[in-house]
């Protein structure tokens, strides 16, 4: 029979997982983005830059291991808006779709590998002893954790999640959360809840890994976005407007920065509040995707159908392409991610 202490610990972890998942379905507090430029100071930004439910796990840390290190790159994003036909001649809809071009998996992997090395260097520079990746890989508990891990990269139509070679993606690193303002549907939220339970199930093995390595475990996740999209008809009055509108602005940014900390039986999460806005010089062009003959024919057909049935509904859509310049992109994104990593290291140092 499990002790009351063990049950209490797992109950706390379950609450943490469900709180992380809940961020997918509830509106978050909006924080002012921070611009990463020559004047950016990671130590100052870190002071009030994180939400930490419990700092006890951060006290007295001297030796750390990083068994999970995930960077998610958004490569496509979209937004839709609509108005109600109530009190108006017809319903109006608007949608925008953005895709990132010019960079791909090889660039994302190079950025992730470089960031991982520099993050470990930052940890050492802060006075921590860092367990080598080879020692992590040799630990029996890590091999057990990898049985439930997913090999990187994890790809979809809109994202690529990268990890350094040899590290698996498991536990809370695969959950949503952080400071994302992106809304998600019910099925995505339920998926995160399921992943949360799976992550809780791995806590025992994670604690064992910490014991085997005699170290505090740091599980890191970050995200790189390339566009900010907005539904301009949110709310009751917005839905009653005469026409629907969506807007998009392309610029690179880092958000969804989260680090789970497992220190013996104690666990907490450091979640960055602010989005880090990076230099738009990473992009060379933003253009509307050229319409194909099929697109034109489809639009004509829809227009003729509406005319035939007397519909007063209107709709508009745009497909945009954001072209990245590979070399500046890798430099700017790499430096932006390092700024986020430096904030994590600095805040942890402040709490130690």
Coordinates of N, CA, C and O in Angstrom, one line a residue, residues 154-290:
X154 N 8.9 15.7 -33.9 CA 7.5 15.5 -34.0 C 6.9 16.5 -35.0 O 7.0 17.7 -34.7
X155 N 6.4 16.0 -36.1 CA 5.9 16.9 -37.1 C 4.4 16.9 -37.3 O 3.7 15.8 -37.1
X156 N 3.9 18.0 -37.7 CA 2.5 18.1 -38.1 C 2.5 19.1 -39.3 O 3.5 19.6 -39.7
X157 N 1.3 19.4 -39.8 CA 1.2 20.4 -40.9 C 1.5 21.8 -40.4 O 1.9 22.7 -41.2
X158 N 1.5 22.1 -39.1 CA 1.7 23.4 -38.6 C 2.9 23.6 -37.7 O 3.4 24.7 -37.4
X159 N 3.5 22.5 -37.2 CA 4.6 22.6 -36.3 C 5.7 21.5 -36.5 O 5.4 20.4 -37.1
X160 N 6.9 21.8 -36.0 CA 7.9 20.8 -35.8 C 8.5 20.9 -34.4 O 9.0 22.0 -34.1
X161 N 8.5 19.9 -33.7 CA 9.1 19.9 -32.3 C 10.4 19.2 -32.4 O 10.5 18.0 -32.7
X162 N 11.5 19.9 -32.1 CA 12.9 19.3 -32.2 C 13.4 19.0 -30.8 O 13.0 19.6 -29.8
X163 N 14.4 18.2 -30.8 CA 15.2 17.8 -29.6 C 16.6 17.5 -30.0 O 16.8 16.9 -31.1
X164 N 17.6 17.7 -29.1 CA 19.0 17.3 -29.5 C 19.1 15.8 -29.6 O 18.3 15.0 -29.0
X165 N 20.0 15.3 -30.5 CA 20.1 13.8 -30.7 C 20.4 13.1 -29.4 O 21.1 13.6 -28.5
X166 N 19.7 12.0 -29.2 CA 19.9 11.2 -28.0 C 18.9 11.4 -26.9 O 18.8 10.6 -25.9
X167 N 18.2 12.5 -26.9 CA 17.2 12.8 -25.9 C 15.8 12.5 -26.4 O 15.5 12.8 -27.6
X168 N 15.0 12.0 -25.6 CA 13.6 11.7 -25.9 C 12.6 12.7 -25.5 O 12.9 13.5 -24.5
X169 N 11.5 12.8 -26.1 CA 10.4 13.8 -25.7 C 9.4 13.0 -24.9 O 8.7 12.2 -25.5
X170 N 9.2 13.3 -23.7 CA 8.2 12.6 -22.8 C 7.8 13.6 -21.7 O 8.3 14.7 -21.5
X171 N 6.8 13.2 -21.0 CA 6.3 13.9 -19.8 C 5.7 15.3 -20.2 O 5.1 15.5 -21.2
X172 N 6.0 16.3 -19.3 CA 5.3 17.6 -19.4 C 5.8 18.4 -20.6 O 5.2 19.4 -21.0
X173 N 7.0 18.0 -21.2 CA 7.5 18.8 -22.3 C 6.6 18.7 -23.5 O 6.6 19.5 -24.4
X174 N 5.8 17.6 -23.6 CA 4.9 17.4 -24.7 C 3.5 18.1 -24.5 O 2.7 18.1 -25.4
X175 N 3.3 18.7 -23.4 CA 2.1 19.4 -23.1 C 2.1 20.8 -23.6 O 3.1 21.4 -23.8
X176 N 0.9 21.4 -23.9 CA 0.8 22.8 -24.2 C 0.9 23.6 -22.9 O 1.2 23.1 -21.8
X177 N 0.8 24.9 -23.0 CA 0.9 25.7 -21.8 C 1.7 26.9 -22.1 O 1.7 27.6 -23.1
X178 N 2.5 27.3 -21.1 CA 3.4 28.5 -21.3 C 2.5 29.7 -21.4 O 1.4 29.8 -20.8
X179 N 3.0 30.7 -22.1 CA 2.3 32.0 -22.2 C 1.6 32.1 -23.6 O 1.4 33.2 -24.1
X180 N 1.2 31.0 -24.1 CA 0.6 31.0 -25.5 C -0.8 31.6 -25.4 O -1.6 31.4 -24.5
X181 N -1.1 32.4 -26.4 CA -2.5 33.0 -26.5 C -3.3 32.3 -27.5 O -4.4 32.7 -27.8
X182 N -2.7 31.3 -28.1 CA -3.4 30.5 -29.2 C -4.5 29.7 -28.6 O -4.4 29.0 -27.7
X183 N -5.7 29.9 -29.2 CA -6.9 29.1 -28.7 C -6.8 27.7 -29.2 O -6.4 27.5 -30.4
X184 N -7.3 26.8 -28.5 CA -7.3 25.4 -28.9 C -8.7 24.8 -28.7 O -9.5 25.2 -27.8
X185 N -9.1 23.9 -29.5 CA -10.4 23.3 -29.4 C -10.5 22.2 -28.3 O -9.5 21.9 -27.7
X186 N -11.7 21.7 -28.2 CA -11.9 20.7 -27.1 C -11.1 19.5 -27.3 O -10.5 18.9 -26.3
X187 N -11.0 18.9 -28.5 CA -10.2 17.7 -28.7 C -8.7 17.9 -28.3 O -8.1 17.0 -27.8
X188 N -8.2 19.0 -28.7 CA -6.8 19.3 -28.3 C -6.7 19.4 -26.8 O -5.7 18.9 -26.3
X189 N -7.6 20.1 -26.2 CA -7.6 20.2 -24.7 C -7.6 18.8 -24.1 O -6.9 18.5 -23.1
X190 N -8.5 17.9 -24.5 CA -8.7 16.6 -24.0 C -7.4 15.8 -24.2 O -7.0 15.0 -23.4
X191 N -6.8 16.0 -25.4 CA -5.5 15.3 -25.7 C -4.4 15.7 -24.7 O -3.7 14.9 -24.2
X192 N -4.4 17.0 -24.3 CA -3.4 17.5 -23.4 C -3.7 16.9 -22.0 O -2.8 16.6 -21.2
X193 N -5.0 16.8 -21.6 CA -5.4 16.2 -20.3 C -4.9 14.7 -20.3 O -4.3 14.3 -19.3
X194 N -5.1 14.0 -21.4 CA -4.6 12.6 -21.5 C -3.1 12.6 -21.4 O -2.5 11.7 -20.6
X195 N -2.4 13.5 -22.0 CA -0.9 13.6 -21.9 C -0.5 13.9 -20.5 O 0.5 13.5 -20.0
X196 N -1.3 14.8 -19.8 CA -1.0 15.1 -18.5 C -1.0 13.9 -17.5 O -0.2 13.7 -16.7
X197 N -2.0 13.1 -17.7 CA -2.1 11.8 -16.9 C -0.9 10.9 -17.2 O -0.3 10.3 -16.3
X198 N -0.5 10.9 -18.5 CA 0.6 10.0 -18.8 C 1.9 10.6 -18.2 O 2.8 9.8 -17.7
X199 N 2.0 11.9 -18.2 CA 3.2 12.6 -17.6 C 3.2 12.3 -16.1 O 4.3 12.0 -15.5
X200 N 2.1 12.3 -15.4 CA 2.0 12.0 -14.0 C 2.4 10.6 -13.7 O 3.1 10.3 -12.8
X201 N 2.0 9.7 -14.6 CA 2.4 8.3 -14.5 C 3.9 8.1 -14.6 O 4.4 7.1 -14.0
X202 N 4.6 9.0 -15.2 CA 6.1 8.8 -15.4 C 6.8 9.5 -14.2 O 8.1 9.4 -14.2
X203 N 6.1 10.1 -13.3 CA 6.8 10.8 -12.2 C 7.7 9.9 -11.4 O 8.8 10.2 -11.0
X204 N 7.2 8.7 -11.1 CA 8.0 7.7 -10.3 C 9.3 7.4 -10.9 O 10.4 7.4 -10.3
X205 N 9.3 7.2 -12.2 CA 10.5 6.9 -13.0 C 11.4 8.2 -13.0 O 12.7 8.1 -13.0
X206 N 10.8 9.3 -13.1 CA 11.6 10.6 -13.1 C 12.3 10.8 -11.8 O 13.5 11.2 -11.8
X207 N 11.6 10.5 -10.7 CA 12.2 10.6 -9.4 C 13.4 9.6 -9.3 O 14.4 10.0 -8.7
X208 N 13.2 8.4 -9.8 CA 14.2 7.4 -9.7 C 15.4 7.9 -10.6 O 16.6 7.6 -10.1
X209 N 15.2 8.5 -11.7 CA 16.3 9.0 -12.5 C 17.1 10.1 -11.7 O 18.3 10.0 -11.8
X210 N 16.4 10.9 -11.0 CA 17.1 11.9 -10.2 C 17.9 11.3 -9.2 O 19.1 11.7 -8.9
X211 N 17.4 10.2 -8.6 CA 18.2 9.5 -7.6 C 19.4 8.8 -8.2 O 20.5 8.9 -7.6
X212 N 19.3 8.2 -9.3 CA 20.4 7.5 -10.0 C 21.5 8.5 -10.4 O 22.7 8.2 -10.3
X213 N 21.1 9.7 -10.8 CA 22.1 10.7 -11.3 C 22.5 11.6 -10.1 O 23.4 12.4 -10.3
X214 N 21.8 11.5 -9.0 CA 22.1 12.4 -7.8 C 22.0 13.8 -8.3 O 23.0 14.6 -8.1
X215 N 20.9 14.2 -9.0 CA 20.8 15.5 -9.5 C 19.4 16.0 -9.6 O 18.4 15.1 -9.6
X216 N 19.2 17.3 -9.6 CA 17.9 17.9 -9.9 C 17.7 17.8 -11.4 O 18.6 18.1 -12.2
X217 N 16.5 17.4 -11.8 CA 16.2 17.2 -13.2 C 15.4 18.5 -13.8 O 14.5 18.9 -13.2
X218 N 15.9 18.9 -14.9 CA 15.3 20.1 -15.6 C 14.8 19.7 -16.9 O 15.5 19.2 -17.8
X219 N 13.4 19.8 -17.1 CA 12.8 19.5 -18.4 C 12.4 20.8 -19.0 O 11.5 21.5 -18.5
X220 N 12.9 21.1 -20.2 CA 12.8 22.4 -20.8 C 12.0 22.3 -22.1 O 12.1 21.4 -22.9
X221 N 11.1 23.3 -22.3 CA 10.3 23.4 -23.5 C 10.2 24.9 -23.9 O 10.0 25.8 -23.0
X222 N 10.4 25.2 -25.2 CA 10.2 26.5 -25.7 C 9.5 26.5 -27.1 O 9.5 25.4 -27.7
X223 N 9.0 27.6 -27.5 CA 8.3 27.6 -28.8 C 8.7 28.9 -29.6 O 8.9 29.9 -29.0
X224 N 8.9 28.7 -30.9 CA 9.2 29.8 -31.8 C 8.0 30.0 -32.8 O 7.6 29.1 -33.5
X225 N 7.5 31.2 -32.7 CA 6.4 31.6 -33.6 C 6.9 32.6 -34.7 O 8.0 33.2 -34.5
X226 N 6.1 32.8 -35.7 CA 6.5 33.7 -36.8 C 5.5 34.7 -37.2 O 5.7 35.6 -38.0
X227 N 4.3 34.6 -36.6 CA 3.2 35.6 -37.0 C 2.3 35.7 -35.8 O 2.1 34.8 -35.0
X228 N 1.7 36.9 -35.6 CA 0.7 37.2 -34.7 C -0.6 37.4 -35.4 O -0.8 38.3 -36.2
X229 N -1.6 36.6 -35.1 CA -2.9 36.6 -35.8 C -4.0 37.1 -34.8 O -4.0 36.8 -33.6
X230 N -5.0 37.8 -35.4 CA -6.1 38.3 -34.5 C -7.4 38.2 -35.1 O -7.6 38.4 -36.3
X231 N -8.4 37.7 -34.4 CA -9.8 37.7 -34.7 C -10.4 39.1 -34.3 O -10.5 39.3 -33.1
X232 N -10.7 39.9 -35.2 CA -11.1 41.3 -34.9 C -12.6 41.4 -34.5 O -13.1 42.5 -34.3
X233 N -13.3 40.3 -34.5 CA -14.7 40.3 -34.2 C -15.0 39.5 -32.9 O -16.1 39.0 -32.8
X234 N -14.1 39.5 -32.0 CA -14.3 38.7 -30.8 C -15.4 39.5 -29.9 O -15.5 40.7 -30.0
X235 N -16.1 38.7 -29.1 CA -17.1 39.3 -28.2 C -18.4 39.5 -28.9 O -18.6 39.4 -30.1
X236 N -19.4 39.8 -28.1 CA -20.8 39.9 -28.5 C -21.0 41.0 -29.6 O -21.6 40.8 -30.6
X237 N -20.4 42.2 -29.3 CA -20.6 43.3 -30.2 C -19.8 43.1 -31.5 O -20.2 43.5 -32.6
X238 N -18.7 42.5 -31.3 CA -17.9 42.2 -32.5 C -18.6 41.3 -33.5 O -18.5 41.4 -34.7
X239 N -19.3 40.3 -33.0 CA -20.1 39.4 -33.8 C -21.3 40.1 -34.5 O -21.8 39.6 -35.5
X240 N -21.7 41.2 -34.0 CA -22.8 42.0 -34.6 C -22.4 43.0 -35.6 O -23.2 43.7 -36.2
X241 N -21.1 43.1 -35.9 CA -20.5 44.0 -36.8 C -21.0 43.7 -38.2 O -21.5 42.6 -38.5
X242 N -20.9 44.7 -39.1 CA -21.4 44.5 -40.5 C -20.5 43.5 -41.3 O -21.0 42.9 -42.3
X243 N -19.2 43.5 -41.0 CA -18.3 42.6 -41.7 C -17.3 42.0 -40.8 O -17.0 42.6 -39.7
X244 N -16.8 40.8 -41.2 CA -15.8 40.1 -40.4 C -14.4 40.6 -40.8 O -14.2 40.9 -42.0
X245 N -13.5 40.5 -39.8 CA -12.1 41.0 -40.1 C -11.1 40.2 -39.3 O -11.3 39.9 -38.2
X246 N -10.0 39.8 -40.0 CA -8.9 39.2 -39.3 C -7.6 40.0 -39.7 O -7.5 40.5 -40.8
X247 N -6.6 40.0 -38.8 CA -5.4 40.7 -39.2 C -4.2 39.8 -38.8 O -4.3 38.9 -37.9
X248 N -3.1 40.0 -39.5 CA -1.9 39.2 -39.2 C -0.7 40.1 -39.3 O -0.6 41.0 -40.1
X249 N 0.3 39.9 -38.4 CA 1.5 40.7 -38.5 C 2.7 39.7 -38.3 O 2.7 39.0 -37.3
X250 N 3.6 39.7 -39.2 CA 4.7 38.7 -39.1 C 5.9 39.3 -38.4 O 6.4 40.3 -38.8
X251 N 6.4 38.5 -37.4 CA 7.6 38.8 -36.8 C 8.0 37.6 -36.0 O 7.1 36.9 -35.5
X252 N 9.3 37.3 -35.8 CA 9.7 36.1 -35.0 C 9.5 36.4 -33.5 O 9.7 37.5 -33.0
X253 N 9.1 35.4 -32.7 CA 9.0 35.5 -31.3 C 9.2 34.2 -30.6 O 9.1 33.1 -31.2
X254 N 9.5 34.3 -29.3 CA 9.7 33.1 -28.5 C 8.6 33.1 -27.4 O 8.5 34.1 -26.7
X255 N 7.9 32.1 -27.2 CA 6.9 32.0 -26.1 C 6.8 30.5 -25.7 O 7.6 29.7 -26.0
X256 N 5.8 30.3 -24.8 CA 5.5 28.9 -24.3 C 6.8 28.3 -23.7 O 7.1 27.2 -23.8
X257 N 7.5 29.2 -23.0 CA 8.8 28.8 -22.3 C 8.4 28.2 -20.9 O 7.8 28.9 -20.1
X258 N 8.8 27.0 -20.7 CA 8.4 26.3 -19.5 C 9.6 25.3 -19.1 O 10.1 24.7 -19.9
X259 N 9.9 25.3 -17.8 CA 10.9 24.4 -17.3 C 10.3 23.7 -16.1 O 10.0 24.3 -15.1
X260 N 10.1 22.4 -16.1 CA 9.7 21.6 -15.0 C 11.0 21.2 -14.2 O 12.0 20.8 -14.8
X261 N 10.9 21.3 -12.9 CA 12.0 21.1 -12.0 C 11.7 20.0 -11.0 O 10.7 20.1 -10.3
X262 N 12.4 18.8 -11.1 CA 12.2 17.7 -10.2 C 13.4 17.6 -9.3 O 14.5 17.3 -9.7
X263 N 13.3 18.0 -8.0 CA 14.4 18.0 -7.0 C 14.0 17.0 -5.9 O 13.3 17.4 -5.0
X264 N 14.5 15.8 -6.0 CA 14.0 14.8 -5.0 C 12.5 14.5 -5.2 O 12.0 14.4 -6.3
X265 N 11.8 14.6 -4.1 CA 10.3 14.4 -4.1 C 9.6 15.7 -4.5 O 8.4 15.7 -4.7
X266 N 10.3 16.8 -4.6 CA 9.7 18.1 -4.9 C 9.7 18.4 -6.3 O 10.7 18.2 -7.1
X267 N 8.6 19.0 -6.8 CA 8.5 19.3 -8.2 C 7.7 20.6 -8.4 O 6.8 20.9 -7.6
X268 N 8.2 21.4 -9.3 CA 7.6 22.7 -9.6 C 7.8 23.0 -11.1 O 8.4 22.2 -11.8
X269 N 7.2 24.1 -11.6 CA 7.3 24.5 -13.0 C 7.6 26.0 -13.0 O 6.9 26.8 -12.3
X270 N 8.5 26.4 -13.9 CA 8.8 27.8 -14.1 C 8.2 28.1 -15.5 O 8.6 27.6 -16.5
X271 N 7.2 29.0 -15.5 CA 6.5 29.4 -16.8 C 6.7 30.8 -17.1 O 6.4 31.7 -16.3
X272 N 7.3 31.1 -18.2 CA 7.6 32.5 -18.6 C 6.3 33.2 -18.9 O 5.4 32.7 -19.7
X273 N 6.1 34.4 -18.4 CA 4.9 35.2 -18.6 C 4.9 35.9 -19.9 O 3.8 36.0 -20.6
X274 N 6.0 36.5 -20.3 CA 6.1 37.4 -21.5 C 6.5 36.6 -22.8 O 7.3 35.7 -22.7
X275 N 6.0 37.1 -23.9 CA 6.5 36.7 -25.2 C 7.8 37.6 -25.4 O 7.8 38.7 -25.1
X276 N 8.8 36.9 -26.0 CA 10.0 37.7 -26.4 C 9.9 38.0 -27.9 O 9.8 37.1 -28.7
X277 N 9.8 39.2 -28.2 CA 9.7 39.7 -29.6 C 11.1 39.9 -30.2 O 12.0 40.6 -29.6
X278 N 11.4 39.3 -31.4 CA 12.7 39.3 -32.0 C 12.8 40.2 -33.2 O 11.7 40.6 -33.7
X279 N 13.9 40.3 -33.8 CA 14.2 41.2 -34.9 C 13.5 40.6 -36.2 O 13.8 39.5 -36.6
X280 N 12.7 41.5 -36.8 CA 12.0 41.0 -38.0 C 12.9 40.9 -39.2 O 12.5 40.4 -40.3
X281 N 14.2 41.2 -39.1 CA 15.2 41.1 -40.1 C 15.4 39.6 -40.5 O 16.0 39.3 -41.5
X282 N 14.8 38.7 -39.6 CA 14.9 37.3 -39.9 C 14.1 37.0 -41.2 O 14.3 35.9 -41.9
X283 N 13.2 37.8 -41.6 CA 12.3 37.6 -42.8 C 12.7 38.6 -43.9 O 13.0 39.8 -43.6
X284 N 12.6 38.2 -45.1 CA 13.0 39.1 -46.2 C 11.7 39.5 -46.9 O 11.8 40.5 -47.7
X285 N 10.6 38.8 -46.8 CA 9.4 39.2 -47.6 C 8.2 38.5 -47.0 O 8.2 37.5 -46.4
X286 N 7.1 39.3 -47.1 CA 5.8 38.8 -46.7 C 4.9 39.0 -47.9 O 4.7 40.2 -48.3
X287 N 4.3 38.0 -48.5 CA 3.6 38.2 -49.7 C 2.3 37.3 -49.7 O 2.2 36.3 -49.0
X288 N 1.3 37.7 -50.5 CA 0.1 36.9 -50.7 C 0.4 35.8 -51.7 O 1.0 36.0 -52.7
X289 N 0.0 34.6 -51.3 CA 0.2 33.5 -52.2 C -0.5 33.7 -53.5 O -1.6 34.1 -53.6
X290 N 0.2 33.4 -54.6 CA -0.4 33.6 -55.9 C -1.5 32.6 -56.1 O -1.4 31.4 -55.8

